[in-house]
Amino acid sequence: MFKKPRPVAQRHIRRIALDLVIVPLAYFLALALRFDGHIPNAYWPIWLRWSLIATTMFIAANFAFGNYRRLWVFASVREAMRLAESTIAAAVLLLVLHVLWPTPARLPTSVHLIAPLLVLLLEATIHFRRIVLAWLNPRARRYQYARPKRTRVLIVGVNHGARQLAHSLQNDLLGRYIVVGFLDDADENQAMSVEELPVLGRIASLPEAVEEDNVDMVVIAQRFASRAALQQVLDLCYQANVQIKILPSTLQLVSGAQLDLADLSDIEPDTLLNREPATIDELHCRRVIENQVVLVSGACGSIGSELAAQIAALAPRRLILLDIDESGLHDLHIRLQTDIPHASIETFLCNVAARRKLEHLFRTYRPSVVYHAAAYKHVPMMERFPEEAILTNVLGTRTISELAARYGVQRFVFVSTDKAVNPSSVMGATKRIGERWIHAMQRVSTTHFTAVRFGNVIGSRGSVVPTFARQIERHCPVTITHSEMHRFFISIPEAVSLVIQASAYTTGGECYMLDMGEEIAIRDLAERMIRMKGLRPNVDIPLHYIGLRPGEKLHEELKYADEERQPTPHERIFCITPPPAPYTLDELGDAIDMLVDAAQRLLSPDMLRVLCMDVAFWHAERMTHHLHAWRERGEFAPLPLQSTA
């Protein structure tokens, strides 16, 4: 019984049948051109014989070059080149056969030169018919169903990537895009055209070009030498109120590939900072890390994971990742082993306050450098659960630092925060107590203890940026605590690189402060993110002010009034010299014991908050008074501490 051909066979049959028509037609047209339309009768049998031979040759060439297997609906320049190669191969073989033909009954040589060109023209016209029809008449596209509103695109920069993007968008099968032109600052590009599209002017004229051509989206294809130059273009886009996209690096583009706006990148959060990334003395940092056993606590956090990545690249003898987050630790280990396969990495699942288990770690691995980034950091959450902030941020810091001193760690770096300056929250108070403890430890230890203080990290899990991005993506109101809320921001990679650089400077007892630049208004940050999506603040996306949350301040500070700021070899790192401490290590230790004891007994959040502030500001008399009052009321009964034993 006859079986119906499979779809692949059907496609081959259709394309072979097409060549059975195209090749004889091409030779007929070539003959007609050779004889001005009056073909002598003597050439008709020769044409028929050569048509059969040529058709066989072209079909064989198309099979050999895989042209019958191609999906021409997705064809690009690469496929066009393959079609040309197969045509040239067949034409050369036919020309050789023509020269070696034994009888004088041959077609004119010019026919053998013209006919392959006609075959290529006819084949290309049929295979690329959608592009041809779109060029002849934009309304003649095949796919017209359910076409959305067409996006008008303006491309900033004239280069290979920009040309390729313009070509792809103009030839989009669904007709979703209209490329209005380019903007470029090069003198030689002015009043010229690329892909039949005009260079409309210089980049500074972007707002006018957007208004005149009703542009919906600006794609930045140009590579800028500095962050400031890119920021100028972004400011023009904000002014024009258009959506912004970034063309990926040309290294990511494949020649001839079809690009879509979905392939383009959104503006990275770091770009919102309007500052050049810092560079560090890598050789100096490598001397501290290379061939050393390095421990990173809180390795799964935003800062900890970046610390792990940058440290692994500096060739430590062994990198130990410590965290209580099992899944995060597993994922980080796999990522680092994939990115830096030669690195020796160990994971250690442990609470930073678990003294016995931590002592086993120090005794087994003997780390020489410790970066202590483990901490609870969400201010409102720690206001609800202050006992957790105390046990992790205070007891955890004390435990790991005491073990570092006992087991001869060379450098211990405590990652602090601007919220430790004049703290108004439990989180800030616990970090301030951590700073106090680190400085006190330096007096009794040969380990170089140091703290590094900096502000908010943009794009981290605790940052407002991911929250704003989700709200804007869903067209929900963007929630801001207060219209006058300001914060210092720094990017994750820059903060971590400067922490490592500061650790290379330390000789023990310092507190380093990172240059955070100017404060950024949270309201301005939200408005920029909305404009990046081509939307209008308070028109397309409303801004809702929900009021300050517990423990929050309108403005953060980077240093106390009585702290002196001294320069260091790096322009973005400052050394803070605190005044002499009004307590001894034992006195501070007793206060921490009291605070931890209260946290373990789950005293009310209000009581724990008061005690935290007493220790952070070192109000010794108030501490004693509060403890005495609570004990008299039976709210605080001493129990032996176990977690610090």
XYZ file of C-alpha atoms in Angstrom:
645
model
C 0.000 0.000 0.000
C 1.319 3.468 -0.938
C 2.488 5.456 2.076
C 2.066 9.204 2.277
C 5.483 10.931 2.297
C 6.669 12.380 5.563
C 6.753 16.180 5.921
C 10.540 16.287 5.315
C 10.166 14.274 2.101
C 7.278 16.486 1.000
C 9.416 19.565 1.528
C 12.269 18.061 -0.525
C 9.879 17.124 -3.330
C 8.456 20.660 -3.427
C 11.892 22.250 -3.536
C 13.186 19.864 -6.216
C 10.084 20.598 -8.290
C 10.808 24.295 -7.866
C 14.353 23.822 -9.181
C 12.959 21.830 -12.137
C 11.196 25.049 -13.120
C 13.742 27.672 -12.052
C 16.876 26.283 -13.780
C 15.374 25.776 -17.289
C 13.678 29.159 -16.944
C 16.992 30.796 -16.028
C 18.731 29.299 -19.100
C 15.823 30.361 -21.320
C 16.044 33.931 -20.016
C 19.828 33.909 -20.448
C 19.399 32.806 -24.093
C 16.773 35.467 -24.647
C 19.110 38.130 -23.244
C 21.979 36.839 -25.416
C 19.936 37.077 -28.629
C 17.791 40.125 -27.711
C 14.671 37.994 -27.416
C 15.040 36.278 -30.829
C 16.405 32.801 -30.048
C 17.527 30.893 -33.231
C 15.690 27.608 -33.803
C 18.988 25.703 -33.736
C 19.437 26.453 -30.027
C 16.146 24.982 -28.814
C 17.310 21.317 -28.685
C 20.649 22.414 -27.190
C 18.773 24.455 -24.527
C 16.632 21.435 -23.671
C 19.658 19.152 -23.299
C 21.642 21.673 -21.221
C 18.606 22.431 -19.071
C 18.385 18.782 -18.065
C 22.111 18.649 -17.281
C 22.110 21.988 -15.431
C 18.977 21.120 -13.434
C 20.582 17.866 -12.287
C 23.761 19.735 -11.326
C 21.956 22.454 -9.361
C 19.780 19.912 -7.515
C 22.900 17.932 -6.576
C 24.624 21.108 -5.354
C 21.605 22.081 -3.248
C 21.614 18.629 -1.654
C 25.364 18.812 -1.023
C 25.145 22.240 0.637
C 22.067 21.342 2.688
C 19.784 23.958 1.106
C 16.812 21.595 1.006
C 17.054 21.103 4.781
C 16.916 24.773 5.709
C 13.924 26.537 7.244
C 13.998 29.590 5.027
C 11.410 31.418 7.122
C 14.237 31.970 9.665
C 16.932 32.570 7.055
C 19.547 35.287 7.436
C 22.760 36.402 5.746
C 24.407 33.095 6.651
C 21.816 31.087 4.688
C 22.069 33.493 1.752
C 25.821 32.864 1.630
C 25.257 29.096 1.537
C 22.815 29.512 -1.347
C 25.377 31.578 -3.239
C 28.112 28.991 -2.574
C 26.009 26.123 -3.934
C 25.105 28.165 -7.039
C 28.756 29.056 -7.696
C 29.820 25.427 -7.274
C 27.230 24.227 -9.809
C 28.068 27.081 -12.212
C 31.816 26.279 -12.163
C 31.183 22.580 -12.892
C 28.822 23.454 -15.727
C 31.337 25.915 -17.185
C 34.063 23.242 -17.114
C 31.690 20.813 -18.787
C 30.899 23.453 -21.421
C 34.599 23.941 -22.215
C 35.210 20.181 -22.474
C 32.014 19.525 -24.524
C 33.153 17.373 -27.541
C 30.718 18.726 -30.195
C 30.243 22.282 -31.493
C 26.513 22.132 -30.549
C 26.952 24.228 -27.419
C 25.254 27.196 -25.831
C 27.123 30.506 -25.951
C 29.609 30.997 -23.087
C 27.797 34.141 -21.961
C 24.684 32.038 -21.284
C 26.674 29.910 -18.826
C 27.726 33.074 -17.015
C 24.315 34.756 -16.978
C 22.119 31.716 -16.205
C 23.636 30.921 -12.733
C 23.145 34.543 -11.720
C 19.499 34.283 -12.724
C 19.161 30.983 -10.822
C 20.583 32.657 -7.705
C 18.286 35.663 -8.142
C 15.169 33.515 -8.577
C 16.079 31.174 -5.704
C 16.789 34.073 -3.357
C 13.593 35.883 -4.350
C 11.497 32.815 -3.569
C 13.277 31.868 -0.322
C 13.381 35.465 0.958
C 9.976 36.418 -0.457
C 8.722 37.730 2.880
C 11.537 40.267 3.072
C 11.075 41.169 -0.585
C 7.327 41.657 -0.158
C 7.880 43.729 2.983
C 10.340 45.915 1.083
C 7.937 46.356 -1.829
C 4.898 46.873 0.378
C 5.001 46.811 4.200
C 1.355 45.745 4.230
C 2.105 42.617 2.272
C 3.641 40.733 5.211
C 2.352 37.246 5.566
C 1.817 37.298 9.323
C -0.637 40.072 10.055
C -2.827 38.367 12.637
C -3.137 39.878 16.116
C -0.247 42.283 15.538
C 0.296 44.488 18.596
C 0.927 48.199 18.511
C 4.194 48.743 16.702
C 7.078 49.918 18.866
C 8.969 52.883 17.454
C 12.686 52.417 18.166
C 15.539 54.933 18.108
C 19.093 53.539 18.189
C 21.911 55.502 19.861
C 25.240 54.813 18.192
C 26.295 53.615 14.741
C 28.322 50.405 14.746
C 28.077 46.809 13.621
C 25.765 45.808 16.466
C 23.475 48.776 15.802
C 23.267 47.913 12.107
C 22.519 44.285 12.860
C 19.811 45.232 15.348
C 18.191 47.648 12.880
C 18.183 44.958 10.186
C 16.582 42.396 12.495
C 13.893 44.735 13.808
C 12.943 45.962 10.337
C 12.581 42.396 9.097
C 10.618 41.128 12.075
C 8.019 38.696 10.732
C 5.273 40.028 12.967
C 5.954 43.611 12.019
C 6.155 44.742 15.643
C 8.834 47.397 15.271
C 9.529 50.584 13.371
C 13.136 51.792 13.513
C 13.032 55.552 13.022
C 16.802 56.033 12.734
C 20.073 56.524 14.559
C 21.802 59.162 16.674
C 25.576 59.417 16.664
C 28.211 62.029 17.507
C 30.734 61.126 14.793
C 31.045 63.919 12.183
C 31.426 61.474 9.298
C 28.099 59.809 10.131
C 25.960 62.939 10.045
C 23.302 63.086 7.281
C 24.203 59.514 6.234
C 22.067 56.373 6.334
C 22.468 52.810 7.587
C 20.138 50.015 6.455
C 18.184 52.698 4.555
C 17.614 54.499 7.881
C 18.818 58.053 8.492
C 21.291 59.269 11.070
C 18.998 61.895 12.581
C 21.626 63.932 14.398
C 23.837 63.982 17.446
C 23.067 62.245 20.718
C 22.377 65.549 22.459
C 19.304 65.969 20.255
C 17.699 62.819 21.685
C 14.726 64.507 23.426
C 13.833 66.415 20.244
C 14.162 63.274 18.091
C 11.948 61.326 20.497
C 9.249 63.992 20.372
C 9.351 64.502 16.584
C 9.262 60.796 15.716
C 7.020 59.587 18.567
C 9.720 57.196 19.778
C 8.636 54.526 22.281
C 12.031 53.015 23.062
C 15.678 54.042 22.896
C 18.299 51.312 22.430
C 21.820 52.320 23.476
C 24.221 50.527 21.128
C 27.221 52.775 21.652
C 30.048 51.802 23.983
C 30.993 54.655 26.314
C 34.446 55.185 27.770
C 33.107 56.203 31.177
C 30.082 55.759 33.402
C 29.574 59.548 33.360
C 29.189 59.578 29.562
C 26.588 56.820 29.744
C 24.811 58.664 32.540
C 24.487 61.755 30.322
C 22.659 59.684 27.716
C 20.464 58.130 30.401
C 19.584 61.593 31.694
C 18.489 62.560 28.176
C 16.329 59.425 28.049
C 14.793 60.262 31.445
C 14.061 63.745 30.132
C 12.415 62.278 27.026
C 10.448 59.766 29.125
C 11.125 56.716 26.926
C 11.867 53.097 27.696
C 15.581 52.300 27.644
C 17.410 49.161 26.564
C 21.104 48.324 26.234
C 22.547 46.382 23.308
C 24.714 43.522 24.628
C 28.424 43.525 23.981
C 29.392 42.757 20.400
C 31.134 39.666 21.735
C 27.668 38.290 22.534
C 26.325 38.901 19.046
C 26.564 36.177 16.410
C 26.969 37.465 12.894
C 23.763 37.026 10.966
C 21.675 36.174 14.053
C 18.156 37.516 14.339
C 17.879 39.937 17.244
C 14.748 40.875 19.121
C 14.113 43.494 21.770
C 13.805 40.593 24.209
C 17.522 39.942 23.590
C 18.431 43.397 24.858
C 19.427 44.224 28.414
C 17.728 46.473 30.921
C 19.780 49.137 32.661
C 21.782 47.570 35.475
C 21.012 48.900 38.984
C 24.669 49.942 39.368
C 24.164 52.483 36.568
C 21.742 54.392 38.784
C 24.626 55.330 41.083
C 26.253 57.678 38.557
C 29.802 56.866 39.693
C 32.744 55.097 38.141
C 33.552 51.666 39.610
C 36.551 51.678 41.927
C 39.776 49.887 41.040
C 42.014 48.259 43.618
C 45.652 47.252 43.892
C 45.145 43.617 42.991
C 48.801 42.740 43.573
C 48.637 44.112 47.127
C 45.387 42.252 47.835
C 46.785 39.045 46.367
C 49.659 39.125 48.850
C 47.100 38.952 51.676
C 45.004 36.149 50.147
C 47.285 33.999 47.998
C 48.216 30.623 49.503
C 46.261 31.437 52.686
C 43.320 29.652 54.279
C 40.478 32.180 54.153
C 37.161 31.930 56.007
C 34.073 33.882 54.902
C 31.144 33.854 57.327
C 27.698 34.676 55.987
C 28.931 33.421 52.627
C 25.450 33.115 51.096
C 24.513 36.764 51.580
C 24.881 39.473 48.969
C 28.216 40.646 50.358
C 29.408 37.213 51.463
C 28.862 35.535 48.085
C 30.678 38.331 46.249
C 33.486 38.158 48.814
C 33.764 34.433 48.131
C 33.907 34.989 44.362
C 36.533 37.741 44.485
C 38.658 35.933 47.073
C 38.553 32.670 45.088
C 39.983 34.572 42.104
C 43.001 35.638 44.243
C 44.228 32.040 44.605
C 43.823 31.201 48.316
C 45.185 27.841 49.404
C 41.697 27.036 50.712
C 38.458 29.017 50.874
C 35.982 28.071 53.611
C 32.363 29.159 53.152
C 30.403 29.365 56.402
C 26.634 29.868 56.523
C 23.432 28.493 58.056
C 21.621 28.600 54.675
C 21.906 25.038 53.362
C 20.515 25.628 49.860
C 22.408 28.878 49.406
C 25.654 27.224 50.492
C 25.132 24.353 48.072
C 24.352 26.667 45.155
C 27.284 28.981 45.904
C 29.703 26.068 46.068
C 28.577 24.749 42.693
C 28.738 28.214 41.107
C 32.249 28.915 42.357
C 33.539 25.480 41.368
C 32.121 26.053 37.889
C 33.472 29.591 37.497
C 36.847 28.953 39.183
C 37.466 25.186 38.854
C 41.023 25.323 40.230
C 39.923 26.856 43.557
C 39.961 24.681 46.688
C 36.628 25.375 48.387
C 35.106 23.893 51.543
C 31.593 24.494 52.854
C 30.661 24.540 56.524
C 27.004 24.543 57.569
C 26.896 26.186 60.962
C 25.312 28.930 63.046
C 27.911 31.622 63.645
C 27.088 31.566 67.382
C 27.642 27.783 67.786
C 30.954 27.889 69.674
C 31.765 24.166 69.806
C 31.193 23.606 66.117
C 33.074 26.773 65.168
C 35.990 25.718 67.365
C 36.129 22.430 65.463
C 36.323 24.443 62.218
C 39.184 26.650 63.468
C 41.064 23.690 64.947
C 40.709 21.670 61.727
C 41.379 24.272 59.018
C 43.422 26.918 60.893
C 42.291 29.932 58.805
C 44.693 32.868 58.657
C 42.237 35.449 57.250
C 38.594 35.820 58.323
C 35.951 38.014 56.674
C 32.999 38.160 59.043
C 29.917 39.128 56.995
C 27.330 36.992 58.820
C 24.557 39.182 60.216
C 20.846 39.809 60.196
C 20.302 43.075 58.347
C 16.595 43.817 57.741
C 15.777 46.683 60.105
C 11.979 46.205 60.500
C 12.371 42.434 60.928
C 14.961 42.850 63.663
C 12.676 45.325 65.440
C 10.152 42.479 65.722
C 12.724 39.830 66.649
C 15.542 41.642 68.472
C 16.653 38.439 70.190
C 17.767 37.051 66.795
C 19.788 40.176 66.027
C 21.481 39.924 69.427
C 22.304 36.223 69.155
C 23.677 36.478 65.590
C 25.074 40.000 65.269
C 26.475 40.274 68.803
C 27.044 36.769 70.168
C 28.076 35.462 66.728
C 30.632 38.260 66.317
C 32.023 37.687 69.814
C 32.258 33.925 69.329
C 34.031 33.928 65.977
C 36.397 36.768 66.948
C 37.453 35.049 70.206
C 38.177 31.848 68.304
C 40.108 33.819 65.681
C 42.311 35.272 68.417
C 42.760 31.882 70.116
C 43.795 30.068 66.929
C 46.181 32.706 65.622
C 44.243 34.255 62.750
C 46.379 36.995 61.152
C 43.589 39.296 59.927
C 39.966 39.545 61.016
C 37.656 41.868 59.040
C 34.267 42.790 60.495
C 31.765 43.987 57.863
C 29.837 46.843 59.473
C 27.196 49.321 58.283
C 26.349 53.007 58.361
C 23.377 52.044 60.554
C 25.893 51.524 63.372
C 26.418 55.299 63.515
C 24.012 56.851 66.044
C 21.780 53.764 65.719
C 18.016 54.096 65.870
C 17.295 50.388 65.355
C 18.175 47.096 67.008
C 20.025 46.053 63.868
C 22.175 49.206 63.940
C 22.735 48.901 67.679
C 23.925 45.286 67.429
C 26.357 46.215 64.646
C 27.654 49.091 66.797
C 28.220 46.662 69.655
C 30.082 44.459 67.171
C 32.350 47.387 66.250
C 33.011 48.089 69.940
C 33.888 44.447 70.581
C 36.248 44.222 67.599
C 38.155 47.303 68.737
C 38.330 45.963 72.315
C 39.652 42.595 71.090
C 42.591 44.340 69.443
C 43.927 45.365 72.868
C 44.413 41.764 74.017
C 45.276 39.964 70.771
C 47.992 39.822 68.125
C 45.337 39.299 65.435
C 44.794 42.384 63.262
C 41.140 43.165 63.964
C 39.481 45.762 61.777
C 35.976 46.925 60.835
C 34.832 48.244 57.451
C 31.779 50.497 57.474
C 29.661 51.315 54.411
C 26.066 52.059 53.431
C 23.356 50.299 51.469
C 24.317 47.857 48.733
C 22.275 48.458 45.606
C 20.716 45.379 44.046
C 21.193 43.181 47.123
C 18.394 41.114 48.631
C 17.882 43.794 51.262
C 17.873 46.658 48.765
C 14.753 48.525 47.637
C 15.759 48.092 43.982
C 14.419 44.521 43.493
C 11.185 45.521 45.262
C 10.734 48.572 43.043
C 11.527 46.497 39.939
C 8.831 43.918 40.769
C 6.254 46.618 41.460
C 7.020 48.451 38.216
C 6.980 45.221 36.202
C 3.479 44.479 37.489
C 2.348 48.104 37.119
C 1.645 48.239 40.842
C 2.116 51.371 42.942
C 5.731 51.867 44.030
C 5.802 52.037 47.831
C 8.203 54.505 49.462
C 8.438 55.004 53.190
C 8.937 58.793 53.121
C 9.365 61.499 50.494
C 12.543 62.762 52.237
C 14.148 59.342 52.721
C 17.802 59.394 51.585
C 20.377 56.632 51.555
C 24.009 56.058 50.611
C 24.403 53.362 47.965
C 27.308 51.342 46.623
C 27.426 48.432 44.197
C 28.105 44.938 45.495
C 31.322 44.329 43.501
C 32.758 47.734 44.434
C 31.953 47.371 48.129
C 33.567 43.934 48.284
C 36.688 44.933 46.360
C 37.182 47.886 48.726
C 36.660 45.631 51.778
C 39.436 43.353 50.500
C 41.653 46.370 49.823
C 41.025 47.690 53.341
C 41.956 44.291 54.794
C 45.304 44.618 53.041
C 45.933 48.003 54.713
C 45.055 47.042 58.287
C 47.629 46.854 61.038
C 44.983 46.250 63.689
C 42.381 48.307 65.512
C 41.220 50.520 62.642
C 37.722 51.221 61.423
C 37.645 51.890 57.706
C 34.880 53.853 56.017
C 34.147 53.568 52.297
C 33.470 56.654 50.209
C 29.773 56.373 49.406
C 29.462 59.511 47.288
C 26.358 61.640 47.605
C 23.164 60.541 49.297
C 20.457 59.435 46.872
C 16.812 60.270 47.475
C 14.773 57.069 47.435
C 12.014 58.976 45.658
C 14.439 59.947 42.844
C 15.654 56.354 42.614
C 12.099 55.085 42.160
C 11.298 57.735 39.561
C 14.417 56.867 37.548
C 13.525 53.189 37.558
C 9.993 54.008 36.370
C 11.304 56.232 33.550
C 13.744 53.500 32.506
C 10.677 51.464 31.549
C 9.246 54.320 29.499
C 6.590 55.069 32.103
C 5.739 58.264 33.951
C 5.895 58.564 37.737
C 2.534 59.403 39.316
C 0.859 59.065 35.898
C 1.463 55.488 34.713
C 2.911 54.239 38.018
C 1.775 55.972 41.237
C 4.126 56.565 44.164
C 2.650 55.659 47.546
C 4.224 56.902 50.770
C 3.624 54.440 53.591
C 5.511 56.153 56.421
C 8.728 55.272 58.234
C 8.940 51.708 59.456
C 10.136 50.838 62.980
C 13.803 51.653 63.487
C 14.263 53.628 60.243
C 15.842 57.069 59.899
C 15.387 59.611 57.119
C 19.157 60.029 56.722
C 22.042 57.705 57.538
C 25.497 58.793 58.727
C 28.914 57.342 58.026
C 30.853 58.585 61.085
C 30.390 59.932 64.590
C 31.115 63.582 65.277
C 34.079 62.678 67.515
C 35.648 60.302 64.963
C 38.511 61.630 62.849
C 38.622 60.683 59.178
C 42.099 60.067 57.754
C 43.020 59.305 54.109
C 44.509 55.991 53.004
C 46.435 55.043 49.841
C 43.052 54.434 48.173
C 40.945 57.502 47.456
C 37.686 55.735 48.306
C 38.811 54.248 51.635
C 39.150 56.361 54.783
C 40.475 55.365 58.166
C 38.283 56.333 61.118
C 40.041 56.969 64.417
C 37.585 56.562 67.318
C 38.122 58.239 70.708
C 39.412 56.093 73.618
C 36.834 53.552 74.784
C 35.271 54.198 78.246
C 35.312 50.487 79.132
C 37.609 47.492 79.363
C 37.211 44.275 77.418
C 35.895 42.519 80.527
C 33.316 45.248 81.170
C 32.065 45.079 77.587
C 32.054 41.283 77.796
C 29.888 41.414 80.936
C 27.439 43.745 79.194
C 27.251 41.406 76.190
C 26.689 38.446 78.538
C 23.780 40.314 80.073
C 22.368 41.192 76.668
C 22.672 37.634 75.354
C 21.122 36.271 78.547
C 18.150 38.598 78.098
C 17.784 37.524 74.461
C 17.877 33.841 75.348
C 15.121 34.425 77.935
C 13.006 36.107 75.234
C 12.531 39.329 77.111
C 9.961 41.539 75.442
C 11.155 43.288 72.254
C 10.865 46.673 73.963
C 13.123 45.592 76.839
C 15.688 44.067 74.481
C 15.635 47.203 72.352
C 16.366 49.359 75.407
C 19.228 47.098 76.519
C 20.717 47.104 73.004
C 20.728 50.887 72.909
C 22.246 51.042 76.419
C 25.185 48.864 75.364
C 25.566 50.477 71.920
C 25.805 53.983 73.438
C 27.515 52.594 76.571
C 25.050 53.917 79.111
C 26.385 51.736 81.922
C 24.316 53.341 84.669
C 21.106 53.018 82.669
C 21.900 49.347 82.004
C 22.281 48.687 85.705
C 19.110 50.636 86.503
C 17.018 48.779 83.904
C 18.278 45.366 84.965
C 17.634 46.141 88.648
C 14.089 47.356 87.899
C 13.248 44.315 85.772
C 14.634 41.898 88.332
C 12.567 43.531 91.093
C 9.449 43.073 88.983
C 10.418 39.439 88.388
C 10.795 39.977 84.632
C 14.463 39.051 84.536
C 15.896 36.159 86.534
C 19.570 35.290 85.836
C 20.342 31.863 84.346
C 23.765 30.397 83.535
C 24.830 31.068 79.946
C 25.421 27.969 77.869
C 25.908 29.146 74.309
C 29.077 31.103 75.177
C 30.625 28.371 77.319
